[in-house]
Coordinates of C-alpha atoms in Angstrom, one line a residue:
X252 CA -7.8 2.0 -15.1
X253 CA -8.8 -1.3 -13.6
X254 CA -5.6 -1.6 -11.5
X255 CA -7.0 -0.1 -8.3
X256 CA -10.1 -2.3 -8.6
X257 CA -8.0 -5.4 -9.1
X258 CA -5.9 -4.5 -6.1
X259 CA -9.0 -4.0 -3.9
X260 CA -10.4 -7.4 -5.0
X261 CA -7.1 -9.1 -4.2
X262 CA -7.2 -7.6 -0.7
X263 CA -10.6 -9.3 -0.1
X264 CA -11.4 -12.9 0.5
X265 CA -15.0 -13.1 -0.8
X266 CA -14.6 -12.4 -4.5
X267 CA -12.8 -15.6 -5.6
X268 CA -15.1 -18.0 -3.7
X269 CA -18.2 -16.1 -4.9
X270 CA -17.0 -16.2 -8.5
X271 CA -16.2 -19.9 -8.2
X272 CA -19.7 -20.7 -6.9
X273 CA -21.3 -18.8 -9.8
X274 CA -19.0 -20.6 -12.2
X275 CA -19.7 -24.1 -10.8
X276 CA -23.5 -23.4 -11.1
X277 CA -23.0 -22.7 -14.8
X278 CA -20.9 -25.9 -15.1
X279 CA -23.6 -27.9 -13.5
X280 CA -26.2 -26.5 -15.8
X281 CA -24.0 -27.3 -18.8
X282 CA -23.4 -30.9 -17.5
X283 CA -27.1 -31.3 -16.8
X284 CA -27.9 -30.2 -20.4
X285 CA -25.3 -32.6 -21.7
X286 CA -26.7 -35.5 -19.7
X287 CA -30.2 -34.8 -21.0
X288 CA -28.9 -34.6 -24.6
X289 CA -27.1 -38.0 -24.2
X290 CA -30.2 -39.7 -22.9
X291 CA -32.4 -38.1 -25.6
X292 CA -30.0 -39.3 -28.3
X293 CA -30.0 -42.9 -26.9
X294 CA -33.8 -42.9 -26.8
X295 CA -33.9 -41.9 -30.5
X296 CA -31.5 -44.8 -31.3
X297 CA -33.4 -47.2 -29.1
X298 CA -30.4 -48.0 -27.0
X299 CA -32.3 -48.9 -23.8
X300 CA -29.5 -51.2 -22.8
X301 CA -26.9 -48.4 -22.9
X302 CA -29.2 -46.3 -20.7
X303 CA -29.5 -49.2 -18.2
X304 CA -25.7 -49.3 -18.1
X305 CA -25.5 -45.6 -17.4
X306 CA -28.1 -45.9 -14.6
X307 CA -26.0 -48.7 -13.1
X308 CA -22.8 -46.6 -13.3
X309 CA -24.5 -43.5 -11.8
X310 CA -25.9 -45.6 -8.9
X311 CA -22.3 -46.6 -8.1
X312 CA -21.1 -43.0 -8.3
X313 CA -24.0 -41.8 -6.1
X314 CA -22.3 -43.3 -3.1
X315 CA -19.2 -41.2 -3.7
X316 CA -21.1 -38.0 -4.4
X317 CA -23.1 -38.5 -1.2
X318 CA -20.0 -39.0 0.8
X319 CA -18.4 -36.0 -0.7
X320 CA -21.4 -33.8 0.1
X321 CA -21.5 -34.9 3.7
X322 CA -17.8 -34.7 4.4
X323 CA -16.6 -31.7 2.4
X324 CA -17.9 -28.9 4.6
X325 CA -16.4 -30.6 7.7
X326 CA -13.2 -30.9 5.8
X327 CA -13.2 -27.2 4.9
X328 CA -13.9 -26.2 8.6
X329 CA -11.0 -28.3 9.9
X330 CA -8.5 -27.2 7.3
X331 CA -9.1 -23.5 7.7
X332 CA -9.3 -23.7 11.5
X333 CA -5.8 -25.1 11.5
X334 CA -4.7 -22.5 8.9
X335 CA -6.0 -19.6 11.1
X336 CA -3.9 -21.0 14.0
X337 CA -0.9 -21.1 11.7
X338 CA -1.5 -17.5 10.5
X339 CA -1.8 -16.4 14.1
X340 CA 1.6 -17.9 14.9
X341 CA 3.1 -16.3 11.8
X342 CA 1.7 -12.9 12.7
X343 CA 4.2 -12.9 15.6
X344 CA 6.6 -11.6 13.0
X345 CA 4.3 -8.7 12.2
X346 CA 0.5 -8.4 12.2
X347 CA 0.6 -7.4 8.6
X348 CA 1.7 -10.9 7.6
X349 CA -2.0 -11.7 7.6
X350 CA -2.3 -9.7 4.5
X351 CA 0.0 -12.1 2.7
X352 CA -2.4 -14.9 3.6
X353 CA -5.4 -12.9 2.4
X354 CA -3.8 -12.1 -0.9
X355 CA -2.4 -15.6 -1.5
X356 CA -3.7 -17.0 -4.8
X357 CA -3.3 -20.6 -3.7
X358 CA -5.3 -19.9 -0.5
X359 CA -8.2 -18.3 -2.4
X360 CA -8.1 -20.9 -5.1
X361 CA -8.2 -23.8 -2.5
X362 CA -11.1 -22.3 -0.6
X363 CA -13.0 -21.6 -3.9
X364 CA -12.5 -25.1 -5.2
X365 CA -13.5 -26.7 -1.8
X366 CA -16.7 -24.7 -1.6
X367 CA -17.4 -25.3 -5.3
X368 CA -17.0 -29.1 -4.8
X369 CA -19.4 -29.0 -1.9
X370 CA -22.0 -26.9 -3.9
X371 CA -21.6 -29.1 -7.0
X372 CA -22.2 -32.3 -5.0
X373 CA -25.4 -30.9 -3.6
X374 CA -26.6 -29.9 -7.0
X375 CA -25.7 -33.3 -8.5
X376 CA -27.7 -35.0 -5.8
X377 CA -30.8 -33.2 -6.9
X378 CA -30.4 -34.7 -10.3
X379 CA -30.7 -38.3 -9.1
X380 CA -34.3 -39.3 -9.8
X381 CA -34.2 -42.9 -8.6
X382 CA -36.0 -44.1 -11.8
X383 CA -34.7 -47.5 -13.1
X384 CA -36.9 -47.9 -16.2
X385 CA -34.7 -46.9 -19.2
X386 CA -37.8 -45.9 -21.2
X387 CA -39.0 -43.4 -18.6
X388 CA -35.6 -41.8 -17.7
X389 CA -35.2 -38.2 -19.0
X390 CA -31.7 -37.6 -17.7
X391 CA -28.9 -39.7 -16.2
X392 CA -26.4 -37.5 -14.3
X393 CA -23.3 -39.3 -15.5
X394 CA -21.5 -36.2 -16.7
X395 CA -22.4 -34.4 -13.4
X396 CA -21.1 -37.3 -11.3
X397 CA -17.8 -37.5 -13.3
X398 CA -17.4 -33.7 -12.9
X399 CA -17.8 -34.1 -9.1
X400 CA -15.1 -36.8 -9.0
X401 CA -12.8 -34.5 -11.0
X402 CA -13.5 -31.7 -8.6
X403 CA -12.7 -34.0 -5.6
X404 CA -9.4 -34.9 -7.3
X405 CA -8.6 -31.2 -7.9
X406 CA -9.4 -30.5 -4.2
X407 CA -6.9 -33.1 -3.0
X408 CA -4.2 -31.7 -5.2
X409 CA -4.9 -28.2 -4.1
X410 CA -4.9 -29.3 -0.5
X411 CA -1.3 -30.5 -0.8
X412 CA -0.3 -27.2 -2.4
X413 CA -2.2 -25.3 0.2
X414 CA -0.5 -27.0 3.1
X415 CA 2.9 -26.4 1.6
X416 CA 2.1 -22.7 1.1
X417 CA 0.8 -22.4 4.7
X418 CA 3.9 -24.0 6.1
X419 CA 6.1 -21.6 4.1
X420 CA 4.1 -18.7 5.5
X421 CA 5.4 -19.8 9.0
X422 CA 9.0 -19.5 7.8
X423 CA 10.5 -16.0 8.4
X424 CA 12.7 -16.2 5.4
X425 CA 9.8 -16.8 3.1
X426 CA 7.8 -14.0 4.6
X427 CA 10.7 -11.6 4.2
X428 CA 11.2 -12.7 0.6
X429 CA 7.5 -12.2 -0.2
X430 CA 7.5 -8.7 1.2
X431 CA 10.7 -7.8 -0.8
X432 CA 9.2 -9.3 -3.9
X433 CA 6.0 -7.2 -3.6
X434 CA 8.0 -4.1 -2.9
X435 CA 10.1 -4.7 -6.1
X436 CA 6.9 -5.1 -8.1
X437 CA 5.8 -1.6 -7.0
X438 CA 9.3 -0.3 -7.8
X439 CA 9.2 -1.7 -11.3
X440 CA 5.8 -0.1 -12.0
X441 CA 6.8 3.3 -10.7
X442 CA 7.1 5.9 -13.6
X443 CA 10.7 7.1 -14.1
X444 CA 11.7 10.7 -14.1
X445 CA 11.5 13.2 -11.3
X446 CA 9.9 16.6 -11.8
X447 CA 10.6 19.9 -10.1
X448 CA 7.7 21.6 -8.5
X449 CA 9.0 24.9 -9.7
X450 CA 8.3 23.8 -13.3
X451 CA 4.5 23.8 -12.7
X452 CA 2.2 26.7 -13.5
X453 CA 1.0 28.7 -10.5
X454 CA -1.4 27.0 -8.1
X455 CA -5.0 28.1 -8.8
X456 CA -7.0 26.0 -6.3
X457 CA -7.2 23.0 -4.2
X458 CA -9.6 20.0 -4.0
X459 CA -10.5 18.7 -0.5
X460 CA -11.1 15.1 0.5
X461 CA -14.9 14.4 0.6
X462 CA -15.0 10.8 1.6
X463 CA -14.5 8.9 4.9
X464 CA -11.3 9.3 7.0
X465 CA -8.6 6.8 6.4
X466 CA -5.1 6.0 5.0
X467 CA -4.6 7.1 1.5
X468 CA -4.2 3.7 -0.2
X469 CA -4.0 4.6 -3.9
X470 CA -5.2 7.0 -6.6
X471 CA -6.6 6.2 -9.9
X472 CA -3.9 7.8 -12.0
X473 CA -5.5 7.2 -15.4
X474 CA -8.7 8.9 -14.3
X475 CA -6.9 11.9 -12.8
X476 CA -4.7 12.3 -15.9
X477 CA -7.8 12.2 -18.2
X478 CA -9.7 14.7 -16.0
X479 CA -6.7 17.1 -16.0
X480 CA -6.2 16.8 -19.8
X481 CA -9.9 17.6 -20.4
X482 CA -9.7 20.7 -18.2
X483 CA -6.2 21.7 -19.5
X484 CA -4.6 21.8 -16.1
X485 CA -2.0 20.0 -14.0
X486 CA -3.0 18.2 -10.8
X487 CA -0.7 17.7 -8.0
X488 CA -1.4 15.1 -5.3
X489 CA -0.7 16.8 -1.9
X490 CA -0.6 13.9 0.6
X491 CA 1.7 10.9 -0.1
X492 CA 0.4 7.4 -0.3
X493 CA 0.1 6.1 3.2
X494 CA -0.9 9.5 4.8
X495 CA -4.0 9.7 7.0
X496 CA -6.6 12.0 5.6
X497 CA -9.9 13.3 7.0
X498 CA -12.8 15.0 5.3
X499 CA -11.7 18.4 4.2
X500 CA -8.0 17.6 3.9
X501 CA -6.6 19.1 0.7
X502 CA -5.7 16.1 -1.5
X503 CA -5.2 17.8 -5.0
X504 CA -3.7 21.1 -5.9
X505 CA -4.7 22.5 -9.3
X506 CA -2.2 24.3 -11.4
X507 CA -2.9 26.4 -14.5
X508 CA -6.7 26.7 -14.5
X509 CA -10.0 25.7 -12.9
X510 CA -10.4 22.5 -11.1
X511 CA -12.2 19.6 -12.8
X512 CA -15.7 18.9 -11.6
X513 CA -16.4 16.7 -8.7
X514 CA -18.0 14.2 -11.1
X515 CA -14.8 14.0 -13.1
X516 CA -12.7 13.5 -9.9
X517 CA -15.1 10.8 -8.5
X518 CA -13.6 7.5 -7.5
X519 CA -10.0 8.8 -8.0
X520 CA -8.8 8.7 -4.4
X521 CA -9.1 5.5 -2.3
X522 CA -8.7 5.4 1.5
X523 CA -8.8 2.4 3.8
X524 CA -8.0 1.2 7.3
X525 CA -4.5 -0.1 6.3
X526 CA -1.8 0.5 3.7
X527 CA -1.3 -1.6 0.6
X528 CA 1.6 -2.3 -1.7
X529 CA -0.3 -1.1 -4.8
X530 CA 1.4 2.4 -5.1
X531 CA 3.2 2.6 -1.7
X532 CA 7.0 2.3 -2.2
X533 CA 7.7 2.7 1.5
X534 CA 5.3 0.0 2.7
X535 CA 7.7 -2.9 2.1
X536 CA 10.6 -1.2 3.9
X537 CA 8.2 -0.5 6.8
X538 CA 7.2 -4.1 7.1
X539 CA 10.8 -5.3 7.0
X540 CA 11.7 -2.8 9.7
X541 CA 8.8 -4.0 11.9
X542 CA 9.9 -7.6 11.6
X543 CA 13.5 -6.6 12.5
X544 CA 12.4 -4.5 15.5
X545 CA 10.4 -7.4 16.9
X546 CA 13.3 -9.7 16.4
X547 CA 15.5 -7.2 18.4
X548 CA 13.1 -6.8 21.3
X549 CA 14.3 -8.4 24.6
X550 CA 11.3 -10.7 24.6
X551 CA 12.3 -12.3 21.3
X552 CA 16.1 -11.6 21.0
X553 CA 16.5 -13.0 17.5
X554 CA 19.3 -11.0 15.8
X555 CA 19.5 -13.5 12.9
X556 CA 16.0 -12.5 11.7
X557 CA 17.0 -8.8 12.0
X558 CA 20.0 -9.6 9.7
X559 CA 17.7 -11.3 7.2
X560 CA 15.6 -8.2 7.1
X561 CA 18.6 -5.9 6.7
X562 CA 19.7 -8.0 3.7
X563 CA 16.4 -7.2 1.9
X564 CA 16.4 -3.6 3.1
X565 CA 19.9 -3.2 1.5
X566 CA 18.6 -4.8 -1.7
X567 CA 15.7 -2.3 -1.9
X568 CA 17.8 0.7 -1.1
X569 CA 20.4 -0.3 -3.6
X570 CA 17.7 -0.5 -6.3
X571 CA 16.3 3.0 -5.2
X572 CA 19.8 4.6 -5.1
X573 CA 20.1 5.6 -8.8
X574 CA 16.4 6.5 -9.3
X575 CA 15.0 10.0 -9.4
X576 CA 12.8 10.5 -6.4
X577 CA 10.7 13.2 -4.8
X578 CA 8.0 14.0 -7.4
X579 CA 6.9 11.7 -10.2
X580 CA 5.1 13.1 -13.2
X581 CA 2.4 11.2 -15.0
X582 CA 1.9 12.2 -18.6
X583 CA -1.1 12.0 -21.0
X584 CA -1.0 10.5 -24.5
X585 CA 0.7 13.6 -25.9
X586 CA 3.5 13.5 -23.4
X587 CA 2.3 16.5 -21.3
X588 CA 2.6 16.1 -17.5
X589 CA -0.9 16.1 -16.1
X590 CA -0.5 14.6 -12.6
X591 CA 2.4 15.1 -10.2
X592 CA 2.6 12.5 -7.4
X593 CA 4.9 13.0 -4.4
X594 CA 7.3 10.1 -3.6
X595 CA 9.5 9.9 -0.6
X596 CA 13.0 11.2 -1.1
X597 CA 16.2 9.1 -0.9
X598 CA 16.8 10.4 2.6
X599 CA 13.3 9.4 3.6
X600 CA 13.8 5.8 2.4
X601 CA 17.2 5.5 4.1
X602 CA 15.7 6.8 7.4
X603 CA 12.7 4.5 7.1
X604 CA 14.9 1.4 6.5
X605 CA 17.7 2.0 8.9
X606 CA 16.9 4.6 11.6
X607 CA 14.9 2.4 14.1
X608 CA 17.0 -0.7 13.5
X609 CA 20.1 1.3 14.2
X610 CA 18.6 2.6 17.4
X611 CA 17.7 -0.8 18.8
X612 CA 20.7 -2.8 17.5
X613 CA 23.3 -1.4 19.9
X614 CA 23.1 -4.4 22.2
X615 CA 23.6 -6.9 19.3
X616 CA 27.0 -7.0 17.7
X617 CA 25.6 -9.3 14.9
X618 CA 23.3 -6.5 13.8
X619 CA 25.7 -3.6 14.2
X620 CA 28.3 -5.4 12.1
X621 CA 25.7 -6.1 9.4
X622 CA 24.6 -2.4 9.5
X623 CA 28.2 -1.3 9.0
X624 CA 28.6 -3.6 6.0
X625 CA 25.2 -2.4 4.7
X626 CA 26.2 1.3 4.9
X627 CA 29.6 0.6 3.3
X628 CA 27.9 -1.2 0.4
X629 CA 25.3 1.5 -0.1
X630 CA 28.0 4.2 -0.1
X631 CA 29.7 2.3 -2.9
X632 CA 26.5 1.9 -4.9
X633 CA 24.7 5.3 -4.3
X634 CA 25.7 8.4 -6.3
X635 CA 28.0 10.8 -4.4
X636 CA 25.2 13.3 -4.0
X637 CA 23.2 10.7 -2.0
X638 CA 25.9 9.8 0.5
X639 CA 24.9 12.3 3.2
X640 CA 22.1 10.3 4.9
X641 CA 24.3 7.2 4.8
X642 CA 27.3 8.9 6.4
X643 CA 25.0 10.4 9.0
X644 CA 23.6 7.0 10.0
X645 CA 27.2 5.6 10.0
X646 CA 28.3 8.4 12.4
X647 CA 25.3 7.9 14.7
X648 CA 25.9 4.2 14.8
X649 CA 29.6 4.6 15.8
X650 CA 28.6 7.2 18.4
X651 CA 25.9 5.0 20.0
X652 CA 28.3 2.0 20.1
X653 CA 31.0 4.0 21.7
X654 CA 28.7 5.3 24.4
X655 CA 27.2 1.9 25.1
X656 CA 30.2 -0.5 24.9
X657 CA 33.0 0.4 27.4
X658 CA 35.6 -2.1 26.2
X659 CA 37.6 -1.0 23.2
X660 CA 38.0 -4.5 21.9
X661 CA 34.2 -5.0 22.1
X662 CA 33.6 -1.7 20.3
X663 CA 36.0 -2.7 17.5
X664 CA 34.3 -6.0 17.2
X665 CA 30.8 -4.5 17.1
X666 CA 31.8 -1.9 14.5
X667 CA 33.6 -4.3 12.1
X668 CA 31.7 -4.6 8.8
X669 CA 30.4 -8.1 8.2
X670 CA 27.7 -9.0 5.6
X671 CA 26.7 -12.1 7.7
X672 CA 26.6 -10.2 11.0
X673 CA 29.0 -12.7 12.6
X674 CA 30.3 -15.0 9.9

């Protein structure tokens, strides 16, 4: 039930720093209480000399804390300004690569720790009283100062990790691998078992979209299943994840009874300005295809990157080949299907992953050779009943190369299957 909320928070950049600032304030209060307790105990034991030693230590640490408070915000500004330039350069692969930066845990953790260190140093500075008489001191911020030093050390370590992660973001191989990894996470979470729409009871009504217009990002499956179980009906999601919906667009069909109330269906459908990986099986293929198409454009002319994308596209299609696709049924605790969610068919995935690349790859023998090898490999891995779209793309590729390449030797070279493209 919390999965959609978790995904939305991961797509934002404010939650982690805000939570870290709240946490560091609690840590400061705890450290302040501990410092006060230490001084009170020393007063009870009459250890004024020990208090004087603590005051001397804190005076030495104050210089470090003051330096940290004055330099940390400047450091944050410089680091993230450079990072934004790096992200802008990486977005040349596809504008959606910015999403990887926003969702990066190391990026959020680094930013959160940097801001927390700055906030903590300011809070600690307020605890320095300047009193040097041990008998009149109520609190000596020794724990707070040590905590600030620890935060500075953690910031330096995270800075190293953050620079490494940002540099990896600028490498096309890492970006392609990250996209494929996210797509496989969605694939592994997808319920198994297709369902035929003819098995459902007759449709008794529809529920229209009542929110703002946008792309269908995800649906709260647990809430919809619970609402359908209480009403004794089966709900069928009409649009697929990634479709654009406007107010009034039918989003749910009701089978077998009356529709659940609007209150029961509240917060079950989420729309946004861009697609996410959360429940979108095709989003990974679409991003890989976008990167490959940019690489094949005359302005870039980078067939090796297109081949890298094809490698991952083949990997995803090979994993999808044996799975039941089309409609997925979500069941309640008793095993009854309560929600039917449409999923792209095998042909849809093949067309999404290969059609546009095949169209723009004709002038690049490296890519056409990799495409031929990819189609041959998928034909070996896919069940016989799923061979039709692969054979169709193979025939269209051969026809396009024969029309575009006049020399028979060049045609034979361009249509030779090679997993490395030219290798």
